[in-house]
Amino acid sequence: MKLLVTTGGWIGIGVAIAVVLIIVIWAIATYNKFVSLGTNCDDAFSGIDVYLKKRYDLIPNLVETVKGYAKHESDTFAKVTEARAKAMSATTVSEKIAADKELTTVLQGFRRVTENYPELKANTNFLDLQAQLRNIENELVNARKYYNACVRELNKKIKSFPSLIIAKCMKAELREFFSVENPEERQNVKVQF
């Protein structure tokens, strides 16, 4: 039995093969894009982790320096220490985000305590530690911005059609943003001399 394929048949087969190849290439490229975006998010979060570790290491030094001046503020010191411990023990991204928010809020209260002691503001060691903390906080802000940009790109890709088909196949999940939940943090900072 001879198979006779006409020219139109060969063209149809060629078109079908081309369509299948285009779909396979698109699926591979989309999958690789998800892997790349996910890796960028992980890398960005590890940058945040580095600054959080620096912050955690600096806090005990700062607390001990202030304790000498403000012995009766033990409740504030306990809150700072507790929030730091909770933040250091967080393991998942969402736990770390929540713990970081709590620690940031507690540190704001700690800063208010330090403002009440004029002789503390003249202490060189305290000023150096405070400058280091300020630098770390600035680096954290930048690291959070970068992380949020990476998360935004990944989440857009997960939600967009037709890439959401591949996202569902690989069970890609939306990532959580670092955001400000405390309304006080959205207010302008009052600087008084």
Rosetta silent file (secondary structure, phi, psi, omega in degrees, C-alpha in Angstrom):
SEQUENCE: MKLLVTTGGWIGIGVAIAVVLIIVIWAIATYNKFVSLGTNCDDAFSGIDVYLKKRYDLIPNLVETVKGYAKHESDTFAKVTEARAKAMSATTVSEKIAADKELTTVLQGFRRVTENYPELKANTNFLDLQAQLRNIENELVNARKYYNACVRELNKKIKSFPSLIIAKCMKAELREFFSVENPEERQNVKVQF
SCORE:     score description
SCORE:     0.000 S_00000001
   1 L     0.000  124.647 -178.228    0.000    0.000    0.000 S_00000001
   2 L   -98.188  137.631  175.373    1.453    3.275   -1.096 S_00000001
   3 L   -97.799  124.714  176.446    0.907    6.494    0.749 S_00000001
   4 L  -111.750  120.474  177.772    0.502    9.419   -1.454 S_00000001
   5 L  -113.736  127.643 -179.108    0.807   12.778    0.179 S_00000001
   6 L   -81.045  170.040  178.441    0.031   15.771   -1.896 S_00000001
   7 H   -59.462  -40.477  177.753    1.869   19.045   -1.747 S_00000001
   8 H   -63.397  -35.211  178.167   -0.986   20.519    0.292 S_00000001
   9 H   -66.771  -41.391  177.892   -0.661   17.629    2.727 S_00000001
  10 H   -64.966  -38.110  178.705    3.060   18.294    3.219 S_00000001
  11 H   -65.183  -42.564  178.885    2.359   21.949    3.822 S_00000001
  12 H   -62.371  -43.583  178.370   -0.298   21.043    6.412 S_00000001
  13 H   -64.173  -42.363  179.235    2.093   18.666    8.179 S_00000001
  14 H   -62.424  -42.574  178.959    4.829   21.335    8.118 S_00000001
  15 H   -64.863  -43.825  179.801    2.483   23.948    9.541 S_00000001
  16 H   -61.648  -43.229  178.381    1.323   21.561   12.290 S_00000001
  17 H   -64.427  -41.480  179.359    4.940   20.739   13.214 S_00000001
  18 H   -63.086  -42.963  179.513    5.824   24.451   13.213 S_00000001
  19 H   -63.128  -44.650  178.893    2.878   25.285   15.490 S_00000001
  20 H   -62.006  -44.396  178.557    3.818   22.486   17.897 S_00000001
  21 H   -61.635  -42.405  178.915    7.466   23.645   17.913 S_00000001
  22 H   -62.125  -43.551  179.728    6.421   27.262   18.582 S_00000001
  23 H   -64.567  -43.415  179.906    4.219   26.160   21.496 S_00000001
  24 H   -64.642  -44.384  179.437    6.989   23.958   22.950 S_00000001
  25 H   -63.725  -43.258  178.026    9.591   26.722   22.600 S_00000001
  26 H   -61.465  -43.627 -179.486    7.203   29.263   24.185 S_00000001
  27 H   -62.831  -42.524  178.737    6.449   26.863   27.073 S_00000001
  28 H   -65.235  -45.109  179.748   10.162   26.269   27.716 S_00000001
  29 H   -63.118  -40.801  179.769   10.942   30.006   27.537 S_00000001
  30 H   -66.958  -43.160  177.218    8.058   30.833   29.881 S_00000001
  31 H   -58.661  -47.394 -179.754    9.097   28.123   32.340 S_00000001
  32 H   -63.371  -34.989  177.343   12.666   29.440   32.311 S_00000001
  33 H   -64.624  -41.727  176.721   11.374   32.983   32.854 S_00000001
  34 H   -62.182  -41.709  178.359    9.470   31.799   35.949 S_00000001
  35 H   -62.294  -44.836  179.986   12.604   30.098   37.249 S_00000001
  36 H   -63.412  -46.398  179.720   14.601   33.272   36.638 S_00000001
  37 H   -64.433  -40.401  177.794   12.018   35.532   38.314 S_00000001
  38 H   -63.796  -40.717  177.920   11.715   33.163   41.284 S_00000001
  39 H   -65.466  -39.904  176.523   15.497   33.094   41.668 S_00000001
  40 H   -60.590  -41.862  178.323   15.594   36.904   41.533 S_00000001
  41 H   -63.585  -44.027  178.881   13.002   37.031   44.344 S_00000001
  42 H   -62.483  -42.751  179.027   14.991   34.556   46.435 S_00000001
  43 H   -63.877  -43.800  179.668   18.192   36.509   45.830 S_00000001
  44 H   -63.046  -40.250 -179.836   16.505   39.795   46.724 S_00000001
  45 H   -69.671  -33.778  177.467   15.121   38.329   49.931 S_00000001
  46 H   -65.827  -30.809  173.846   18.522   36.959   50.882 S_00000001
  47 H   -63.611  -41.201  176.229   19.811   40.543   50.563 S_00000001
  48 H   -62.108  -43.078  179.312   17.155   41.620   53.051 S_00000001
  49 H   -57.018  -39.427  179.943   18.243   38.767   55.315 S_00000001
  50 H   -61.550  -46.561 -179.588   21.821   40.067   55.307 S_00000001
  51 H   -70.123  -34.918  176.600   20.717   43.513   56.483 S_00000001
  52 H   -63.666  -40.218  178.666   18.303   42.050   59.014 S_00000001
  53 H   -62.567  -43.395  177.543   21.188   39.984   60.465 S_00000001
  54 H   -60.516  -41.871 -179.933   23.329   43.130   60.723 S_00000001
  55 H   -63.628  -45.167 -179.600   20.439   44.872   62.430 S_00000001
  56 H   -62.305  -37.436  179.803   19.938   41.976   64.868 S_00000001
  57 H   -70.573  -31.749 -177.514   23.652   41.983   65.705 S_00000001
  58 H   -79.043  -33.447 -174.412   23.681   45.737   66.304 S_00000001
  59 H   -56.305  -47.856 -179.630   20.577   45.933   68.507 S_00000001
  60 H   -58.394  -38.050  177.865   22.068   44.305   71.648 S_00000001
  61 H   -63.849  -42.883  179.488   24.992   46.766   71.564 S_00000001
  62 H   -65.371  -44.260 -179.957   22.624   49.690   71.197 S_00000001
  63 H   -62.141  -45.328 -179.282   20.342   48.441   73.971 S_00000001
  64 H   -62.999  -37.569  178.337   23.255   47.907   76.374 S_00000001
  65 H   -64.593  -44.288 -178.190   24.559   51.406   75.685 S_00000001
  66 H   -72.091  -32.407 -179.148   21.162   52.981   76.344 S_00000001
  67 H   -56.249  -36.295  179.821   20.519   50.812   79.429 S_00000001
  68 L   -61.553  -29.990 -178.285   23.294   52.610   81.265 S_00000001
  69 L   -93.379  -32.492 -171.843   21.435   55.887   80.868 S_00000001
  70 L  -124.778   66.992 -176.472   17.843   54.752   81.144 S_00000001
  71 L   -61.898  -31.864 -176.031   17.697   52.027   83.768 S_00000001
  72 L   -83.044    2.281  179.151   13.975   52.539   84.447 S_00000001
  73 L   -96.339   33.651 -173.353   12.988   51.897   80.783 S_00000001
  74 H   -61.205  -30.936  178.678   13.300   48.120   81.202 S_00000001
  75 H   -61.808  -42.952  178.714    9.898   47.457   79.579 S_00000001
  76 H   -63.429  -43.885  179.927   11.096   49.064   76.352 S_00000001
  77 H   -63.356  -39.324  179.217   14.330   47.058   76.420 S_00000001
  78 H   -63.282  -41.569  179.182   12.395   43.860   77.006 S_00000001
  79 H   -63.490  -42.482  179.342   10.163   44.600   73.997 S_00000001
  80 H   -63.244  -46.180 -179.173   13.170   45.282   71.778 S_00000001
  81 H   -63.390  -43.292 -179.774   14.903   42.091   72.915 S_00000001
  82 H   -65.380  -44.716  179.435   11.744   40.017   72.487 S_00000001
  83 H   -64.238  -38.230  177.712   11.009   41.415   69.014 S_00000001
  84 H   -63.092  -45.889 -179.770   14.623   40.794   67.971 S_00000001
  85 H   -62.332  -42.706  179.011   14.462   37.175   69.178 S_00000001
  86 H   -62.996  -42.201 -179.967   11.176   36.604   67.362 S_00000001
  87 H   -65.412  -39.348 -179.419   12.584   38.102   64.175 S_00000001
  88 H   -69.591  -27.075 -178.332   15.722   35.974   64.369 S_00000001
  89 H   -90.049   -5.739  178.436   13.703   32.773   64.821 S_00000001
  90 L   -65.798  139.327 -177.316   11.400   33.413   61.848 S_00000001
  91 L  -115.618  -38.607 -178.492   11.974   30.891   59.079 S_00000001
  92 L   -89.025  163.450  179.649    9.486   31.509   56.274 S_00000001
  93 H   -59.079  -46.522 -178.126    9.284   34.636   54.149 S_00000001
  94 H   -66.265  -36.760  176.100    5.889   35.604   55.588 S_00000001
  95 H   -64.396  -42.122 -179.943    7.116   35.032   59.182 S_00000001
  96 H   -65.389  -39.867  178.396   10.189   37.163   58.495 S_00000001
  97 H   -63.187  -46.948 -179.545    8.080   39.936   56.982 S_00000001
  98 H   -64.111  -44.269 -179.501    5.717   39.958   59.974 S_00000001
  99 H   -65.504  -38.454  178.474    8.580   39.809   62.496 S_00000001
 100 H   -63.960  -41.094  178.380   10.438   42.588   60.707 S_00000001
 101 H   -62.077  -42.755  179.597    7.358   44.808   60.829 S_00000001
 102 H   -64.155  -45.263 -179.502    6.999   44.174   64.563 S_00000001
 103 H   -63.197  -40.448  178.514   10.687   44.874   65.205 S_00000001
 104 H   -60.805  -43.149  178.803   10.534   48.085   63.180 S_00000001
 105 H   -63.408  -44.464  179.987    7.578   49.292   65.267 S_00000001
 106 H   -64.799  -39.108  178.904    9.341   48.424   68.534 S_00000001
 107 H   -64.629  -31.650  176.284   12.524   50.191   67.386 S_00000001
 108 H   -64.512  -40.880  175.374   10.516   53.342   66.752 S_00000001
 109 H   -64.045  -38.928  178.213    9.406   53.267   70.385 S_00000001
 110 H   -62.192  -40.968  178.822   13.018   52.646   71.405 S_00000001
 111 H   -63.189  -37.305  177.977   14.119   55.725   69.449 S_00000001
 112 H   -63.349  -37.443  177.941   11.541   57.818   71.320 S_00000001
 113 H   -64.175  -44.794 -176.849   13.057   56.628   74.620 S_00000001
 114 H   -65.705  -25.972  179.046   16.567   57.574   73.520 S_00000001
 115 H   -68.990  -18.918 -177.059   15.402   61.080   72.612 S_00000001
 116 L   -83.210   -0.324 -175.907   14.536   61.711   76.287 S_00000001
 117 L  -122.752   94.080 -176.749   18.165   61.499   77.454 S_00000001
 118 H   -58.807  -37.878 -178.853   20.283   64.507   76.394 S_00000001
 119 H   -68.143  -26.506  177.543   23.494   63.080   77.899 S_00000001
 120 H   -69.167  -37.056 -178.562   22.968   59.902   75.847 S_00000001
 121 H   -65.440  -18.880  178.705   22.839   61.930   72.653 S_00000001
 122 L   -94.077   -7.843 -178.402   26.367   63.158   73.381 S_00000001
 123 L   -72.319  121.047 -176.471   27.780   59.654   73.972 S_00000001
 124 H   -60.275  -43.452 -179.825   30.167   58.833   71.112 S_00000001
 125 H   -61.325  -44.788  179.239   29.527   55.091   71.297 S_00000001
 126 H   -63.135  -44.388 -179.432   25.763   55.633   71.156 S_00000001
 127 H   -61.612  -39.742  178.455   26.072   58.078   68.250 S_00000001
 128 H   -65.524  -45.924  178.799   28.201   55.590   66.324 S_00000001
 129 H   -62.953  -39.976  179.295   25.751   52.745   66.973 S_00000001
 130 H   -64.771  -40.636  177.579   22.840   54.985   66.037 S_00000001
 131 H   -64.144  -41.473  177.665   24.568   55.964   62.766 S_00000001
 132 H   -62.115  -43.894  179.395   25.212   52.291   61.990 S_00000001
 133 H   -63.430  -40.984  178.679   21.557   51.455   62.657 S_00000001
 134 H   -61.520  -43.114  178.540   20.440   54.350   60.454 S_00000001
 135 H   -63.439  -42.584  178.959   22.695   53.090   57.632 S_00000001
 136 H   -63.550  -41.241  178.965   21.369   49.557   58.015 S_00000001
 137 H   -62.185  -40.340  177.294   17.794   50.852   57.967 S_00000001
 138 H   -64.438  -41.750  177.596   18.530   52.749   54.739 S_00000001
 139 H   -64.987  -37.775  176.919   20.047   49.637   53.185 S_00000001
 140 H   -62.431  -41.043  178.066   17.011   47.642   54.314 S_00000001
 141 H   -58.557  -47.008 -179.827   14.720   50.139   52.598 S_00000001
 142 H   -65.640  -40.740  179.300   16.634   49.705   49.342 S_00000001
 143 H   -65.183  -38.599  177.912   16.737   45.916   49.688 S_00000001
 144 H   -66.013  -39.381  177.671   12.972   45.843   50.331 S_00000001
 145 H   -60.762  -46.265 -179.887   12.363   48.002   47.258 S_00000001
 146 H   -62.922  -44.398  178.007   14.410   45.623   45.122 S_00000001
 147 H   -59.150  -47.408 -179.555   12.630   42.601   46.596 S_00000001
 148 H   -62.381  -35.572  176.658    9.223   44.174   45.959 S_00000001
 149 H   -65.051  -41.791  177.793   10.225   44.949   42.353 S_00000001
 150 H   -64.754  -43.546  179.371   11.223   41.304   41.842 S_00000001
 151 H   -63.464  -41.989  179.621    7.997   40.086   43.453 S_00000001
 152 H   -58.537  -45.314 -179.379    5.961   42.486   41.313 S_00000001
 153 H   -64.442  -43.099  178.843    7.507   41.092   38.107 S_00000001
 154 H   -64.071  -47.654 -178.352    6.981   37.481   39.191 S_00000001
 155 H   -63.091  -38.183  176.788    3.394   38.105   40.312 S_00000001
 156 H   -62.038  -42.165 -178.870    2.569   39.923   37.048 S_00000001
 157 H   -66.450  -39.798  179.636    3.900   36.992   35.063 S_00000001
 158 H   -64.456  -36.595 -175.902    1.928   34.489   37.175 S_00000001
 159 H   -85.583  -16.231 -174.290   -1.306   36.447   36.665 S_00000001
 160 L   -82.888  143.400  174.437   -0.840   37.199   32.957 S_00000001
 161 L   -92.058  138.317    9.212   -2.353   35.143   30.176 S_00000001
 162 L   -95.912   -0.112 -176.653   -1.046   32.921   28.573 S_00000001
 163 H   -65.505  -19.868  178.361    1.881   32.502   30.995 S_00000001
 164 H   -63.791  -22.655  176.479   -0.551   31.672   33.808 S_00000001
 165 H   -63.020  -48.639  179.028   -1.035   28.289   32.096 S_00000001
 166 H   -66.426  -39.384  179.696    2.617   27.425   32.695 S_00000001
 167 H   -58.720  -42.633  179.197    2.430   28.962   36.186 S_00000001
 168 H   -67.084  -39.595  179.527   -0.427   26.617   37.096 S_00000001
 169 H   -63.429  -38.262 -179.041    1.419   23.622   35.651 S_00000001
 170 L   -94.979    6.918  177.583    4.514   24.374   37.726 S_00000001
 171 L    56.052   40.023  176.360    2.414   25.401   40.764 S_00000001
 172 L   -70.799  136.100 -178.222    4.025   28.840   40.917 S_00000001
 173 L  -114.161  149.655  175.747    2.590   30.886   43.769 S_00000001
 174 L   -64.220  142.864  178.721    2.236   34.622   44.210 S_00000001
 175 L   -97.165  156.530 -179.564    4.838   36.084   46.554 S_00000001
 176 L   -89.395  138.177  177.091    4.121   38.440   49.440 S_00000001
 177 L   -83.957  153.543  165.628    5.297   42.058   49.282 S_00000001
 178 L   -80.782  124.866  179.630    7.059   43.918   52.066 S_00000001
 179 L  -142.265  163.339  178.752    4.594   46.654   52.946 S_00000001
 180 L   -91.313  121.157  178.477    3.875   49.171   55.659 S_00000001
 181 L  -107.142  -21.977 -179.213    0.900   48.178   57.768 S_00000001
 182 L   -82.823  117.463 -177.860    1.432   50.532   60.703 S_00000001
 183 H   -60.008  -27.890  178.785   -0.253   53.878   59.880 S_00000001
 184 H   -62.915  -32.229 -178.172    2.307   55.715   62.048 S_00000001
 185 H   -70.810  -18.531  179.811    5.070   54.637   59.661 S_00000001
 186 H   -84.930  -12.558 -178.244    3.308   56.446   56.796 S_00000001
 187 L   -76.116  156.580  174.085    3.403   59.789   58.626 S_00000001
 188 L   -67.614  143.140  179.974    6.131   62.369   58.041 S_00000001
 189 L   -78.075  132.348  177.509    8.945   62.083   60.537 S_00000001
 190 L   -93.817  120.556  178.975    9.098   64.983   63.004 S_00000001
 191 L  -105.939  123.754  179.597   12.654   66.115   63.588 S_00000001
 192 L  -125.924  138.538  178.007   13.215   68.257   66.668 S_00000001
 193 L  -114.745    0.000    0.000   16.439   69.783   67.896 S_00000001
